[in-house]
XYZ file of C-alpha atoms in Angstrom:
233
model
C 168.805 -55.787 79.812
C 171.631 -58.142 80.877
C 170.963 -61.811 81.371
C 172.453 -64.183 83.903
C 173.498 -66.952 81.527
C 174.691 -69.208 84.362
C 171.160 -69.385 85.685
C 169.847 -70.087 82.159
C 172.317 -72.944 81.664
C 171.618 -74.410 85.116
C 167.908 -74.156 84.520
C 168.368 -75.948 81.202
C 170.296 -78.775 82.833
C 167.672 -79.192 85.539
C 164.905 -79.149 82.943
C 166.797 -81.717 80.871
C 167.120 -84.021 83.860
C 163.408 -83.632 84.614
C 162.678 -84.557 80.986
C 164.847 -87.670 81.281
C 163.116 -88.593 84.520
C 159.708 -88.237 82.912
C 160.781 -90.315 79.875
C 162.065 -93.176 82.001
C 159.184 -93.188 84.511
C 156.647 -93.321 81.673
C 158.540 -96.066 79.800
C 158.905 -98.322 82.829
C 155.340 -97.713 83.952
C 153.980 -98.610 80.502
C 156.128 -101.719 80.487
C 154.788 -102.887 83.862
C 151.237 -102.255 82.761
C 151.716 -104.292 79.565
C 153.591 -107.328 80.975
C 152.550 -107.604 84.609
C 149.305 -109.192 85.832
C 148.971 -107.058 88.944
C 150.228 -103.621 87.892
C 147.376 -102.784 85.499
C 144.949 -102.979 88.473
C 147.288 -101.016 90.736
C 147.694 -98.260 88.152
C 143.976 -98.427 87.384
C 142.996 -97.798 91.013
C 145.666 -95.133 91.343
C 144.580 -93.270 88.209
C 140.894 -93.328 89.165
C 141.471 -92.075 92.709
C 144.023 -89.529 91.561
C 141.718 -88.201 88.829
C 138.960 -87.699 91.380
C 141.328 -85.901 93.753
C 142.705 -83.723 90.933
C 139.218 -82.881 89.669
C 138.120 -81.846 93.159
C 141.254 -79.786 93.660
C 140.790 -78.058 90.298
C 137.063 -77.446 90.891
C 137.554 -75.771 94.264
C 140.716 -73.792 93.504
C 140.632 -72.783 89.817
C 138.320 -69.865 89.210
C 139.299 -69.123 85.599
C 136.600 -70.866 83.523
C 138.773 -71.732 80.570
C 141.636 -72.986 82.716
C 139.245 -75.047 84.805
C 137.687 -76.655 81.704
C 141.112 -77.560 80.248
C 142.414 -79.033 83.525
C 139.156 -80.949 84.110
C 139.412 -82.367 80.600
C 142.868 -83.780 81.339
C 141.626 -85.060 84.706
C 138.955 -86.905 82.778
C 141.662 -88.435 80.530
C 143.413 -89.660 83.677
C 140.118 -91.238 84.783
C 139.617 -92.891 81.391
C 143.206 -94.221 81.545
C 142.496 -95.676 84.960
C 139.361 -97.443 83.755
C 141.233 -98.755 80.696
C 143.898 -100.274 82.901
C 141.346 -102.653 84.464
C 140.811 -104.251 81.076
C 144.462 -104.578 80.209
C 146.787 -107.407 80.985
C 149.623 -109.178 79.256
C 147.248 -111.456 77.344
C 145.185 -108.553 75.993
C 148.300 -106.695 74.915
C 149.595 -109.753 73.090
C 146.425 -109.887 70.962
C 146.543 -106.172 70.058
C 148.080 -105.241 66.731
C 150.984 -102.820 67.044
C 148.953 -99.999 65.502
C 146.155 -100.537 67.991
C 148.467 -100.205 70.985
C 149.972 -96.873 69.972
C 146.966 -94.596 70.757
C 146.493 -96.335 74.076
C 150.103 -95.877 75.031
C 149.906 -92.216 74.019
C 146.854 -91.746 76.235
C 148.577 -93.377 79.189
C 151.708 -91.281 78.553
C 149.623 -88.106 78.596
C 147.949 -89.189 81.819
C 151.294 -89.818 83.499
C 152.694 -86.513 82.267
C 149.677 -84.502 83.357
C 149.688 -86.013 86.854
C 153.385 -85.351 87.341
C 153.168 -81.823 85.958
C 150.121 -80.773 87.945
C 151.690 -81.980 91.213
C 154.917 -80.164 90.277
C 153.032 -76.931 89.510
C 151.279 -77.109 92.883
C 154.619 -77.442 94.694
C 156.071 -74.540 92.669
C 153.067 -72.345 93.468
C 153.757 -72.804 97.184
C 157.292 -71.391 96.585
C 158.851 -73.411 99.499
C 162.424 -72.275 98.775
C 161.593 -68.642 99.544
C 161.690 -69.439 103.243
C 164.698 -71.748 103.115
C 167.751 -70.461 104.913
C 170.022 -71.506 102.088
C 167.967 -69.596 99.470
C 166.695 -66.620 101.407
C 169.356 -64.232 100.209
C 170.818 -65.802 97.038
C 168.022 -67.763 95.339
C 166.972 -66.088 92.079
C 163.411 -67.325 92.529
C 161.491 -64.949 94.760
C 158.005 -63.559 95.333
C 158.849 -60.730 92.973
C 160.087 -63.060 90.292
C 158.538 -66.566 90.660
C 159.536 -69.550 88.606
C 156.209 -69.538 86.754
C 154.755 -66.101 87.210
C 152.518 -65.761 84.147
C 149.768 -67.611 82.386
C 151.950 -68.108 79.334
C 154.688 -69.811 81.357
C 152.305 -72.223 83.076
C 150.474 -73.065 79.850
C 153.895 -73.629 78.250
C 154.856 -75.982 81.077
C 151.688 -78.085 80.644
C 151.886 -78.001 76.848
C 155.489 -79.191 76.740
C 154.981 -81.845 79.391
C 151.873 -83.255 77.723
C 153.647 -83.248 74.370
C 156.489 -85.235 75.921
C 153.994 -87.659 77.501
C 152.299 -88.283 74.168
C 155.686 -88.578 72.396
C 157.034 -91.104 74.930
C 153.804 -93.136 74.683
C 153.919 -93.120 70.899
C 157.626 -94.092 70.929
C 156.901 -96.983 73.320
C 154.053 -98.199 71.131
C 155.887 -97.865 67.809
C 158.868 -99.803 69.136
C 156.398 -102.370 70.565
C 158.639 -102.786 73.616
C 156.687 -105.549 75.326
C 156.844 -107.898 72.325
C 159.907 -109.910 71.478
C 163.185 -109.193 73.269
C 161.985 -106.809 76.011
C 165.501 -105.880 77.133
C 166.613 -104.990 73.606
C 163.411 -103.090 72.863
C 163.563 -101.208 76.146
C 167.172 -100.247 75.375
C 166.072 -98.952 71.958
C 163.268 -96.974 73.645
C 165.784 -95.526 76.096
C 168.251 -94.583 73.310
C 165.554 -92.457 71.672
C 163.593 -91.402 74.741
C 166.365 -89.971 76.914
C 167.794 -87.570 74.293
C 164.259 -86.484 73.378
C 163.335 -85.865 77.042
C 166.578 -84.054 77.748
C 166.490 -81.757 74.695
C 162.810 -80.844 75.124
C 163.055 -80.385 78.872
C 166.283 -78.376 78.674
C 164.968 -76.176 75.864
C 161.797 -75.279 77.724
C 163.510 -74.722 81.102
C 166.232 -72.525 79.596
C 163.603 -70.609 77.575
C 161.437 -70.137 80.689
C 164.411 -68.825 82.676
C 165.258 -66.412 79.836
C 161.631 -65.237 79.769
C 161.561 -64.913 83.559
C 164.671 -62.748 83.575
C 163.382 -60.655 80.681
C 160.008 -59.991 82.223
C 159.804 -57.239 84.829
C 157.471 -58.313 87.597
C 156.036 -55.699 89.920
C 154.387 -57.156 93.045
C 152.610 -54.670 95.332
C 152.492 -56.826 98.467
C 154.510 -59.582 100.035
C 151.539 -61.917 99.668
C 151.349 -61.602 95.885
C 152.890 -65.008 95.198
C 150.067 -67.305 94.065
C 149.123 -69.919 96.633
C 147.743 -72.420 94.162
C 147.747 -73.303 90.475
C 144.683 -71.189 89.770
C 146.567 -68.025 90.589
C 149.159 -68.988 87.979
C 146.544 -69.787 85.356
């Protein structure tokens, strides 16, 4: 089987950029939660409401028992993160030892990563580009060969994203960004976080594209593309 290496490289670049985006959004969100008086409450309300919405969406759309249990577990983590945010402010963080902040930052990083990834997987499942005029004839992503067309690919997406979320949270906590010179610490976090996000994101995206090209997908009807995340899981 011949591979389209241009598509693999482009997919890797896009995945790398997505990894960088996730690294930076998590870092800046954690910073605002730890140094701002208002943002912990904003994120707390957002996490709680979002976890309820995600849990409802998962409950009504995911029929696979194991997949539902795993996704509901992570929705519960988002809820716990939201509740925790109500008890956090800059004074509380100042009294925490560095080692005590690390697990909390990892939990918040996982919550951010899960939320972003689940929303992304829902958009992908809708396959909006299949109807776009610019992609109708040339786009390599189609109903017969979707971006994430197997359980392994979707589980890989969630696993890699959650791993990155935990890693970015741990990195933020270990550097202790909010203590001392915030600008210098944030720069240090960025120096380590951006390459990590790019390498991990690019590696997964390129590998997923290679797997997608390698796998022969046979779809019996034009309606075979999954309409929600459950069909992918």
